[in-house]
N, C-alpha and C. Protein backbone atom coordinates (compact mmCIF):
# COMPACT_ATOMS: atom_id res chain seq x y z
N UNK A 1 -4.45 31.77 22.92
CA UNK A 1 -4.23 30.50 23.48
C UNK A 1 -4.88 29.36 22.56
N UNK A 2 -4.08 28.27 22.51
CA UNK A 2 -4.63 27.15 21.64
C UNK A 2 -5.34 26.20 22.61
N UNK A 3 -6.63 25.87 22.19
CA UNK A 3 -7.36 24.78 22.82
C UNK A 3 -7.28 23.59 21.93
N UNK A 4 -6.96 22.29 22.40
CA UNK A 4 -7.12 21.27 21.67
C UNK A 4 -8.06 20.22 22.18
N UNK A 5 -9.00 19.81 21.34
CA UNK A 5 -9.97 18.92 21.83
C UNK A 5 -10.04 17.63 20.81
N UNK A 6 -10.51 16.54 21.43
CA UNK A 6 -10.77 15.38 20.63
C UNK A 6 -12.22 15.47 19.86
N UNK A 7 -12.16 14.90 18.68
CA UNK A 7 -13.56 15.14 17.98
C UNK A 7 -14.19 13.70 17.78
N UNK A 8 -15.43 13.78 17.58
CA UNK A 8 -16.20 12.65 17.30
C UNK A 8 -16.62 12.69 15.76
N UNK A 9 -17.12 11.56 15.57
CA UNK A 9 -17.47 11.27 13.98
C UNK A 9 -18.33 12.50 13.43
N UNK A 10 -19.20 13.00 14.23
CA UNK A 10 -20.06 14.08 13.80
C UNK A 10 -19.36 15.34 13.58
N UNK A 11 -18.19 15.48 13.94
CA UNK A 11 -17.28 16.56 13.70
C UNK A 11 -16.25 16.48 12.65
N UNK A 12 -16.18 15.43 11.95
CA UNK A 12 -15.13 15.27 11.01
C UNK A 12 -15.26 16.16 9.86
N UNK A 13 -16.45 16.86 9.61
CA UNK A 13 -16.46 17.73 8.59
C UNK A 13 -15.53 19.03 8.85
N UNK A 14 -15.13 19.17 10.13
CA UNK A 14 -14.14 20.31 10.51
C UNK A 14 -12.84 19.87 9.93
N UNK A 15 -12.57 18.53 9.87
CA UNK A 15 -11.15 18.17 9.50
C UNK A 15 -11.10 18.45 8.03
N UNK A 16 -12.27 17.81 7.25
CA UNK A 16 -12.28 18.15 5.92
C UNK A 16 -12.21 19.46 5.45
N UNK A 17 -12.88 20.43 6.08
CA UNK A 17 -12.79 21.91 5.83
C UNK A 17 -11.36 22.42 5.90
N UNK A 18 -10.59 21.91 7.08
CA UNK A 18 -9.38 22.31 7.12
C UNK A 18 -8.44 21.89 6.18
N UNK A 19 -8.58 20.57 5.76
CA UNK A 19 -7.67 19.89 4.85
C UNK A 19 -7.83 20.59 3.46
N UNK A 20 -9.00 21.02 3.14
CA UNK A 20 -9.24 21.71 1.92
C UNK A 20 -8.64 23.12 1.89
N UNK A 21 -8.47 23.72 3.03
CA UNK A 21 -7.64 24.99 3.10
C UNK A 21 -6.20 24.76 3.02
N UNK A 22 -5.67 23.70 3.80
CA UNK A 22 -4.37 23.63 4.02
C UNK A 22 -3.55 22.86 2.92
N UNK A 23 -4.15 21.78 2.43
CA UNK A 23 -3.39 20.96 1.32
C UNK A 23 -3.00 21.85 0.12
N UNK A 24 -3.77 22.58 -0.51
CA UNK A 24 -3.40 23.28 -1.59
C UNK A 24 -2.20 24.22 -1.47
N UNK A 25 -2.08 24.74 -0.28
CA UNK A 25 -0.90 25.66 0.20
C UNK A 25 0.30 24.82 0.45
N UNK A 26 0.05 23.82 1.25
CA UNK A 26 1.21 22.94 1.79
C UNK A 26 1.81 22.09 0.74
N UNK A 27 1.07 21.60 -0.20
CA UNK A 27 1.51 20.76 -1.34
C UNK A 27 1.73 21.33 -2.63
N UNK A 28 1.62 22.76 -2.84
CA UNK A 28 1.63 23.23 -4.12
C UNK A 28 2.99 23.17 -4.80
N UNK A 29 4.06 22.96 -3.94
CA UNK A 29 5.54 22.89 -4.51
C UNK A 29 5.77 21.44 -4.85
N UNK A 30 4.92 20.43 -4.43
CA UNK A 30 5.12 19.05 -4.49
C UNK A 30 4.29 18.26 -5.36
N UNK A 31 3.01 18.64 -5.47
CA UNK A 31 1.80 18.09 -6.18
C UNK A 31 1.29 18.89 -7.26
N UNK A 32 0.54 18.42 -8.17
CA UNK A 32 -0.22 19.08 -9.20
C UNK A 32 -1.54 19.32 -8.43
N UNK A 33 -2.33 20.18 -8.98
CA UNK A 33 -3.68 20.47 -8.36
C UNK A 33 -4.47 19.23 -8.47
N UNK A 34 -4.26 18.61 -9.77
CA UNK A 34 -5.10 17.27 -9.83
C UNK A 34 -4.78 16.32 -8.80
N UNK A 35 -3.44 16.19 -8.45
CA UNK A 35 -3.15 15.31 -7.49
C UNK A 35 -3.81 15.59 -6.21
N UNK A 36 -3.61 16.83 -5.76
CA UNK A 36 -4.25 17.33 -4.44
C UNK A 36 -5.79 17.09 -4.55
N UNK A 37 -6.35 17.42 -5.47
CA UNK A 37 -7.78 17.19 -5.45
C UNK A 37 -8.23 15.74 -5.35
N UNK A 38 -7.46 14.98 -6.12
CA UNK A 38 -7.72 13.47 -6.09
C UNK A 38 -7.65 12.89 -4.69
N UNK A 39 -6.43 13.33 -3.98
CA UNK A 39 -6.03 12.76 -2.59
C UNK A 39 -7.07 13.36 -1.63
N UNK A 40 -7.40 14.66 -1.85
CA UNK A 40 -8.42 15.24 -0.82
C UNK A 40 -9.76 14.41 -0.89
N UNK A 41 -10.17 14.18 -2.18
CA UNK A 41 -11.45 13.48 -2.34
C UNK A 41 -11.40 12.03 -1.85
N UNK A 42 -10.45 11.41 -1.91
CA UNK A 42 -10.24 9.97 -1.37
C UNK A 42 -10.01 10.04 0.13
N UNK A 43 -8.77 10.61 0.49
CA UNK A 43 -8.31 10.47 1.77
C UNK A 43 -9.28 11.22 2.76
N UNK A 44 -9.81 12.31 2.39
CA UNK A 44 -10.66 13.34 3.21
C UNK A 44 -12.13 13.12 2.97
N UNK A 45 -12.68 12.05 2.39
CA UNK A 45 -13.95 11.86 2.19
C UNK A 45 -14.53 11.56 3.65
N UNK A 46 -15.73 11.94 3.89
CA UNK A 46 -16.34 11.71 5.19
C UNK A 46 -16.34 10.19 5.39
N UNK A 47 -16.81 9.35 4.53
CA UNK A 47 -16.74 7.90 4.59
C UNK A 47 -15.39 7.37 5.02
N UNK A 48 -14.31 7.93 4.26
CA UNK A 48 -12.94 7.30 4.68
C UNK A 48 -12.51 7.75 6.10
N UNK A 49 -12.84 8.95 6.46
CA UNK A 49 -12.31 9.50 7.89
C UNK A 49 -13.25 8.72 8.92
N UNK A 50 -14.50 8.25 8.66
CA UNK A 50 -15.30 7.54 9.50
C UNK A 50 -14.82 6.12 9.67
N UNK A 51 -14.33 5.57 8.52
CA UNK A 51 -13.82 4.25 8.51
C UNK A 51 -12.52 4.18 9.28
N UNK A 52 -11.60 5.33 9.16
CA UNK A 52 -10.48 5.41 9.98
C UNK A 52 -10.71 5.38 11.46
N UNK A 53 -11.78 6.17 11.80
CA UNK A 53 -12.13 6.32 13.21
C UNK A 53 -12.66 5.01 13.83
N UNK A 54 -13.43 4.35 13.03
CA UNK A 54 -13.94 2.93 13.36
C UNK A 54 -12.87 1.92 13.64
N UNK A 55 -11.64 2.13 12.83
CA UNK A 55 -10.52 1.19 12.92
C UNK A 55 -9.61 1.64 13.99
N UNK A 56 -9.83 2.60 14.90
CA UNK A 56 -9.09 2.89 16.04
C UNK A 56 -8.28 4.39 15.88
N UNK A 57 -8.42 5.04 14.83
CA UNK A 57 -7.82 6.31 14.63
C UNK A 57 -8.40 7.37 15.62
N UNK A 58 -7.66 8.16 16.21
CA UNK A 58 -8.34 9.33 17.07
C UNK A 58 -8.01 10.61 16.39
N UNK A 59 -8.77 11.61 16.57
CA UNK A 59 -8.66 12.81 15.91
C UNK A 59 -8.70 13.86 16.96
N UNK A 60 -7.84 14.89 16.89
CA UNK A 60 -7.94 16.05 17.68
C UNK A 60 -7.78 17.39 16.70
N UNK A 61 -8.43 18.37 17.24
CA UNK A 61 -8.47 19.66 16.56
C UNK A 61 -7.96 20.63 17.30
N UNK A 62 -7.22 21.64 16.78
CA UNK A 62 -6.66 22.83 17.51
C UNK A 62 -7.46 24.02 17.15
N UNK A 63 -7.89 24.75 18.26
CA UNK A 63 -8.66 25.87 18.08
C UNK A 63 -7.98 27.13 18.69
N UNK A 64 -7.92 28.14 18.00
CA UNK A 64 -7.26 29.46 18.42
C UNK A 64 -8.45 30.53 18.46
N UNK A 65 -8.74 30.85 19.72
CA UNK A 65 -9.90 31.75 20.05
C UNK A 65 -11.14 30.81 19.63
N UNK A 66 -11.71 31.35 18.55
CA UNK A 66 -12.84 30.50 18.07
C UNK A 66 -12.53 29.71 16.73
N UNK A 67 -11.53 29.95 16.10
CA UNK A 67 -11.00 29.51 14.82
C UNK A 67 -10.38 28.14 14.89
N UNK A 68 -10.73 27.19 14.08
CA UNK A 68 -10.07 25.92 13.86
C UNK A 68 -9.02 26.02 13.12
N UNK A 69 -7.72 25.74 13.60
CA UNK A 69 -6.52 26.16 12.87
C UNK A 69 -5.67 24.87 12.62
N UNK A 70 -5.97 23.68 13.07
CA UNK A 70 -5.02 22.54 12.70
C UNK A 70 -5.73 21.37 13.20
N UNK A 71 -5.11 20.22 12.96
CA UNK A 71 -5.74 18.80 13.30
C UNK A 71 -4.57 17.78 13.22
N UNK A 72 -4.83 16.72 13.95
CA UNK A 72 -3.98 15.46 13.98
C UNK A 72 -4.80 14.21 14.13
N UNK A 73 -4.18 13.16 13.61
CA UNK A 73 -4.89 11.86 13.93
C UNK A 73 -3.86 10.80 14.01
N UNK A 74 -4.11 9.71 14.68
CA UNK A 74 -3.14 8.74 15.02
C UNK A 74 -3.89 7.52 15.42
N UNK A 75 -3.03 6.40 15.28
CA UNK A 75 -3.59 5.13 15.84
C UNK A 75 -2.46 4.36 16.41
N UNK A 76 -2.79 3.36 17.16
CA UNK A 76 -1.64 2.51 17.73
C UNK A 76 -1.62 1.18 17.08
N UNK A 77 -0.38 0.61 16.96
CA UNK A 77 -0.19 -0.69 16.45
C UNK A 77 0.90 -1.21 17.26
N UNK A 78 0.44 -2.12 18.18
CA UNK A 78 1.40 -2.75 19.29
C UNK A 78 1.91 -1.56 20.18
N UNK A 79 3.24 -1.41 20.33
CA UNK A 79 3.74 -0.38 21.07
C UNK A 79 4.11 0.87 20.21
N UNK A 80 3.80 0.97 19.03
CA UNK A 80 4.02 2.09 18.15
C UNK A 80 2.88 2.83 17.87
N UNK A 81 2.82 4.11 18.01
CA UNK A 81 1.61 5.14 17.64
C UNK A 81 2.01 5.64 16.27
N UNK A 82 1.11 5.46 15.33
CA UNK A 82 1.35 5.98 13.83
C UNK A 82 0.59 7.26 13.89
N UNK A 83 1.42 8.39 13.67
CA UNK A 83 0.84 9.77 13.36
C UNK A 83 0.44 9.81 12.00
N UNK A 84 -0.86 9.93 11.63
CA UNK A 84 -1.32 9.79 10.28
C UNK A 84 -1.36 11.23 9.64
N UNK A 85 -1.95 12.06 10.37
CA UNK A 85 -2.21 13.49 9.88
C UNK A 85 -1.86 14.47 10.83
N UNK A 86 -1.19 15.50 10.35
CA UNK A 86 -0.74 16.53 11.34
C UNK A 86 -0.60 17.84 10.23
N UNK A 87 -1.49 18.71 10.47
CA UNK A 87 -1.68 19.85 9.60
C UNK A 87 -2.17 21.10 10.34
N UNK A 88 -1.42 22.19 10.11
CA UNK A 88 -1.69 23.49 10.70
C UNK A 88 -1.95 24.45 9.59
N UNK A 89 -2.76 25.42 9.66
CA UNK A 89 -3.13 26.48 8.66
C UNK A 89 -1.64 26.99 8.40
N UNK A 90 -1.26 27.29 7.16
CA UNK A 90 -0.03 27.80 6.84
C UNK A 90 0.39 29.07 7.44
N UNK A 91 -0.42 29.88 7.68
CA UNK A 91 -0.36 31.24 8.27
C UNK A 91 0.06 31.10 9.87
N UNK A 92 -0.25 29.99 10.49
CA UNK A 92 0.03 29.88 11.80
C UNK A 92 1.15 28.68 12.21
N UNK A 93 1.83 28.31 11.10
CA UNK A 93 2.82 27.38 11.30
C UNK A 93 4.11 28.10 11.96
N UNK A 94 4.71 27.21 12.70
CA UNK A 94 6.03 27.81 13.33
C UNK A 94 5.62 28.51 14.76
N UNK A 95 4.39 28.30 15.18
CA UNK A 95 4.07 28.94 16.46
C UNK A 95 3.84 27.88 17.64
N UNK A 96 4.34 26.62 17.42
CA UNK A 96 4.12 25.63 18.47
C UNK A 96 3.04 24.67 18.40
N UNK A 97 2.07 25.03 17.47
CA UNK A 97 0.79 24.18 17.45
C UNK A 97 1.03 22.85 17.22
N UNK A 98 1.96 22.54 16.17
CA UNK A 98 2.30 21.19 15.70
C UNK A 98 2.82 20.45 16.84
N UNK A 99 3.69 20.91 17.59
CA UNK A 99 4.35 20.41 18.75
C UNK A 99 3.44 20.12 19.79
N UNK A 100 2.50 20.95 19.96
CA UNK A 100 1.33 20.55 21.05
C UNK A 100 0.39 19.55 20.60
N UNK A 101 0.18 19.39 19.32
CA UNK A 101 -0.66 18.32 18.76
C UNK A 101 0.17 17.04 18.93
N UNK A 102 1.48 16.98 18.64
CA UNK A 102 2.27 15.77 18.87
C UNK A 102 2.11 15.31 20.28
N UNK A 103 2.23 16.36 21.18
CA UNK A 103 2.19 15.91 22.69
C UNK A 103 0.81 15.40 23.07
N UNK A 104 -0.19 15.84 22.48
CA UNK A 104 -1.61 15.42 22.67
C UNK A 104 -1.68 13.87 22.34
N UNK A 105 -1.09 13.63 21.08
CA UNK A 105 -1.03 12.23 20.68
C UNK A 105 -0.33 11.28 21.54
N UNK A 106 0.88 11.75 22.07
CA UNK A 106 1.70 11.04 23.01
C UNK A 106 0.88 10.74 24.14
N UNK A 107 0.21 11.72 24.66
CA UNK A 107 -0.61 11.51 26.00
C UNK A 107 -1.79 10.65 25.62
N UNK A 108 -2.35 10.62 24.43
CA UNK A 108 -3.53 9.79 24.26
C UNK A 108 -3.20 8.27 24.16
N UNK A 109 -1.96 8.07 23.99
CA UNK A 109 -1.55 6.57 23.87
C UNK A 109 -0.34 6.28 24.90
N UNK A 110 -0.77 6.34 26.19
CA UNK A 110 0.15 6.27 27.27
C UNK A 110 1.06 5.08 27.32
N UNK A 111 0.77 4.09 26.68
CA UNK A 111 1.61 2.90 26.80
C UNK A 111 2.48 2.63 25.54
N UNK A 112 2.54 3.60 24.89
CA UNK A 112 3.26 3.46 23.49
C UNK A 112 4.86 3.75 23.91
N UNK A 113 5.55 3.25 23.06
CA UNK A 113 7.19 3.37 23.19
C UNK A 113 7.79 4.15 22.22
N UNK A 114 7.12 4.31 21.02
CA UNK A 114 7.65 4.93 19.87
C UNK A 114 6.47 5.61 19.11
N UNK A 115 6.78 6.74 18.56
CA UNK A 115 5.82 7.34 17.43
C UNK A 115 6.49 7.41 16.23
N UNK A 116 5.75 6.94 15.11
CA UNK A 116 6.19 6.94 13.89
C UNK A 116 5.21 7.69 12.72
N UNK A 117 5.84 8.22 11.55
CA UNK A 117 5.04 8.84 10.68
C UNK A 117 5.62 8.73 9.29
N UNK A 118 4.96 8.94 8.29
CA UNK A 118 5.43 9.05 6.93
C UNK A 118 5.38 10.49 6.44
N UNK A 119 6.57 10.88 5.71
CA UNK A 119 6.62 12.11 5.20
C UNK A 119 7.06 12.02 3.69
N UNK A 120 6.30 12.69 2.82
CA UNK A 120 6.80 12.62 1.38
C UNK A 120 8.31 13.06 1.34
N UNK A 121 8.94 12.30 0.54
CA UNK A 121 10.45 12.72 0.42
C UNK A 121 10.67 14.07 -0.15
N UNK A 122 9.79 14.64 -0.95
CA UNK A 122 9.99 16.03 -1.34
C UNK A 122 9.48 17.12 -0.39
N UNK A 123 8.87 16.77 0.66
CA UNK A 123 8.36 17.70 1.58
C UNK A 123 9.35 18.09 2.58
N UNK A 124 10.40 18.85 2.14
CA UNK A 124 11.41 19.27 3.04
C UNK A 124 11.10 20.03 4.17
N UNK A 125 9.94 20.95 4.16
CA UNK A 125 9.43 21.68 5.09
C UNK A 125 8.92 20.88 6.33
N UNK A 126 8.15 19.76 5.95
CA UNK A 126 7.70 18.96 7.18
C UNK A 126 8.89 18.12 7.60
N UNK A 127 9.71 17.62 6.76
CA UNK A 127 10.90 16.89 7.30
C UNK A 127 11.72 17.57 8.27
N UNK A 128 11.90 19.00 8.05
CA UNK A 128 12.66 19.84 9.08
C UNK A 128 11.83 20.13 10.30
N UNK A 129 10.57 20.16 10.26
CA UNK A 129 9.83 20.31 11.37
C UNK A 129 9.90 19.05 12.24
N UNK A 130 9.78 17.79 11.66
CA UNK A 130 9.96 16.55 12.47
C UNK A 130 11.35 16.45 13.01
N UNK A 131 12.41 16.76 12.40
CA UNK A 131 13.82 16.67 12.86
C UNK A 131 13.82 17.62 14.04
N UNK A 132 13.35 18.95 14.00
CA UNK A 132 13.37 19.75 15.23
C UNK A 132 12.64 19.12 16.42
N UNK A 133 11.68 18.32 16.09
CA UNK A 133 10.97 17.58 17.25
C UNK A 133 11.69 16.38 17.65
N UNK A 134 12.85 16.09 17.19
CA UNK A 134 13.76 14.87 17.62
C UNK A 134 13.35 13.61 16.97
N UNK A 135 12.52 13.59 15.85
CA UNK A 135 12.35 12.51 15.04
C UNK A 135 13.61 12.16 14.35
N UNK A 136 13.80 10.93 13.95
CA UNK A 136 14.90 10.38 13.05
C UNK A 136 14.35 9.74 11.84
N UNK A 137 14.97 9.85 10.72
CA UNK A 137 14.66 9.09 9.45
C UNK A 137 15.04 7.73 9.64
N UNK A 138 14.18 6.69 9.64
CA UNK A 138 14.58 5.37 9.68
C UNK A 138 14.39 4.51 8.44
N UNK A 139 13.60 4.99 7.39
CA UNK A 139 13.36 4.14 6.31
C UNK A 139 12.90 4.96 5.23
N UNK A 140 12.72 4.39 4.03
CA UNK A 140 12.14 5.01 2.84
C UNK A 140 11.41 3.87 2.14
N UNK A 141 9.96 4.28 1.96
CA UNK A 141 9.18 3.32 1.43
C UNK A 141 8.31 3.83 0.27
N UNK A 142 7.85 3.01 -0.67
CA UNK A 142 6.82 3.37 -1.61
C UNK A 142 5.51 3.44 -0.94
N UNK A 143 4.72 4.44 -1.36
CA UNK A 143 3.23 4.63 -0.89
C UNK A 143 2.45 4.94 -1.97
N UNK A 144 1.09 4.71 -1.75
CA UNK A 144 0.11 5.07 -2.68
C UNK A 144 -0.94 6.13 -2.01
N UNK A 145 -1.05 7.26 -2.57
CA UNK A 145 -1.99 8.22 -1.99
C UNK A 145 -3.00 8.54 -3.07
N UNK A 146 -4.30 8.31 -2.75
CA UNK A 146 -5.18 8.59 -3.79
C UNK A 146 -4.92 7.61 -5.02
N UNK A 147 -4.78 8.22 -6.15
CA UNK A 147 -4.40 7.28 -7.29
C UNK A 147 -2.95 7.37 -7.65
N UNK A 148 -2.06 7.97 -6.81
CA UNK A 148 -0.80 8.26 -7.16
C UNK A 148 0.26 7.44 -6.23
N UNK A 149 1.36 7.14 -6.89
CA UNK A 149 2.48 6.65 -6.14
C UNK A 149 3.51 7.48 -5.81
N UNK A 150 4.07 7.43 -4.70
CA UNK A 150 4.98 8.36 -4.06
C UNK A 150 6.19 7.52 -3.37
N UNK A 151 7.19 8.18 -2.84
CA UNK A 151 8.17 7.62 -1.99
C UNK A 151 8.06 8.41 -0.70
N UNK A 152 7.81 7.84 0.38
CA UNK A 152 7.81 8.56 1.65
C UNK A 152 9.04 8.08 2.43
N UNK A 153 9.36 9.06 3.54
CA UNK A 153 10.31 8.71 4.47
C UNK A 153 9.60 8.25 5.80
N UNK A 154 10.15 7.28 6.48
CA UNK A 154 9.59 6.93 7.67
C UNK A 154 10.44 7.62 8.81
N UNK A 155 9.57 8.41 9.64
CA UNK A 155 10.36 9.16 10.71
C UNK A 155 9.86 8.35 12.03
N UNK A 156 10.84 8.41 13.03
CA UNK A 156 10.50 7.68 14.26
C UNK A 156 11.07 8.54 15.51
N UNK A 157 10.36 8.48 16.59
CA UNK A 157 10.82 9.08 17.96
C UNK A 157 10.56 8.24 19.04
N UNK A 158 11.36 7.77 19.83
CA UNK A 158 11.24 7.04 20.99
C UNK A 158 10.46 7.88 22.02
N UNK A 159 9.46 7.16 22.66
CA UNK A 159 8.93 7.96 23.69
C UNK A 159 8.73 7.04 25.10
N UNK A 160 8.64 7.53 26.19
CA UNK A 160 8.64 6.80 27.30
C UNK A 160 7.07 6.66 27.77
N UNK A 161 6.68 5.30 27.98
CA UNK A 161 5.34 4.99 28.30
C UNK A 161 5.11 5.81 29.60
N UNK A 162 3.86 6.21 29.76
CA UNK A 162 3.52 6.91 31.08
C UNK A 162 2.72 5.79 31.87
N UNK A 163 2.96 5.83 33.12
CA UNK A 163 2.23 4.84 34.04
C UNK A 163 0.91 5.51 34.40
N UNK A 164 0.00 4.82 34.23
CA UNK A 164 -1.38 5.38 34.63
C UNK A 164 -2.08 4.53 35.76
């Protein structure tokens, strides 16, 4: 059974540890090892994650039994929730953990009307996952990750605000 919990700044090293396990496998067919290392060092530095948290990003971690197996982060911009990070250990993908993490994010931002995210245009595996979750591609934009320039697709899904 999966347990999902929000994490605080003093637990961000768990996110860093998971990213260092997941990224080299998940991006091996898209990025060079140099690019992966550069992005991990910049995006997943403790300082950068704390900065994101201070600016309103919330983080959740998925735990299977006692093993940390995935994470998600998001922030709200007006009525839109931006899903920034969603990663599951490759050996556990396809078991519904990603869907559970998306649902936790939607519940964490109850007044939101839409959830959006960016996906690298070459990351077909992730695109297929988001399409199965009823997201649609709405745009294509240039992005900079670490020291590198890419093109990402913007995916969107309308959500109904919950009344609290």
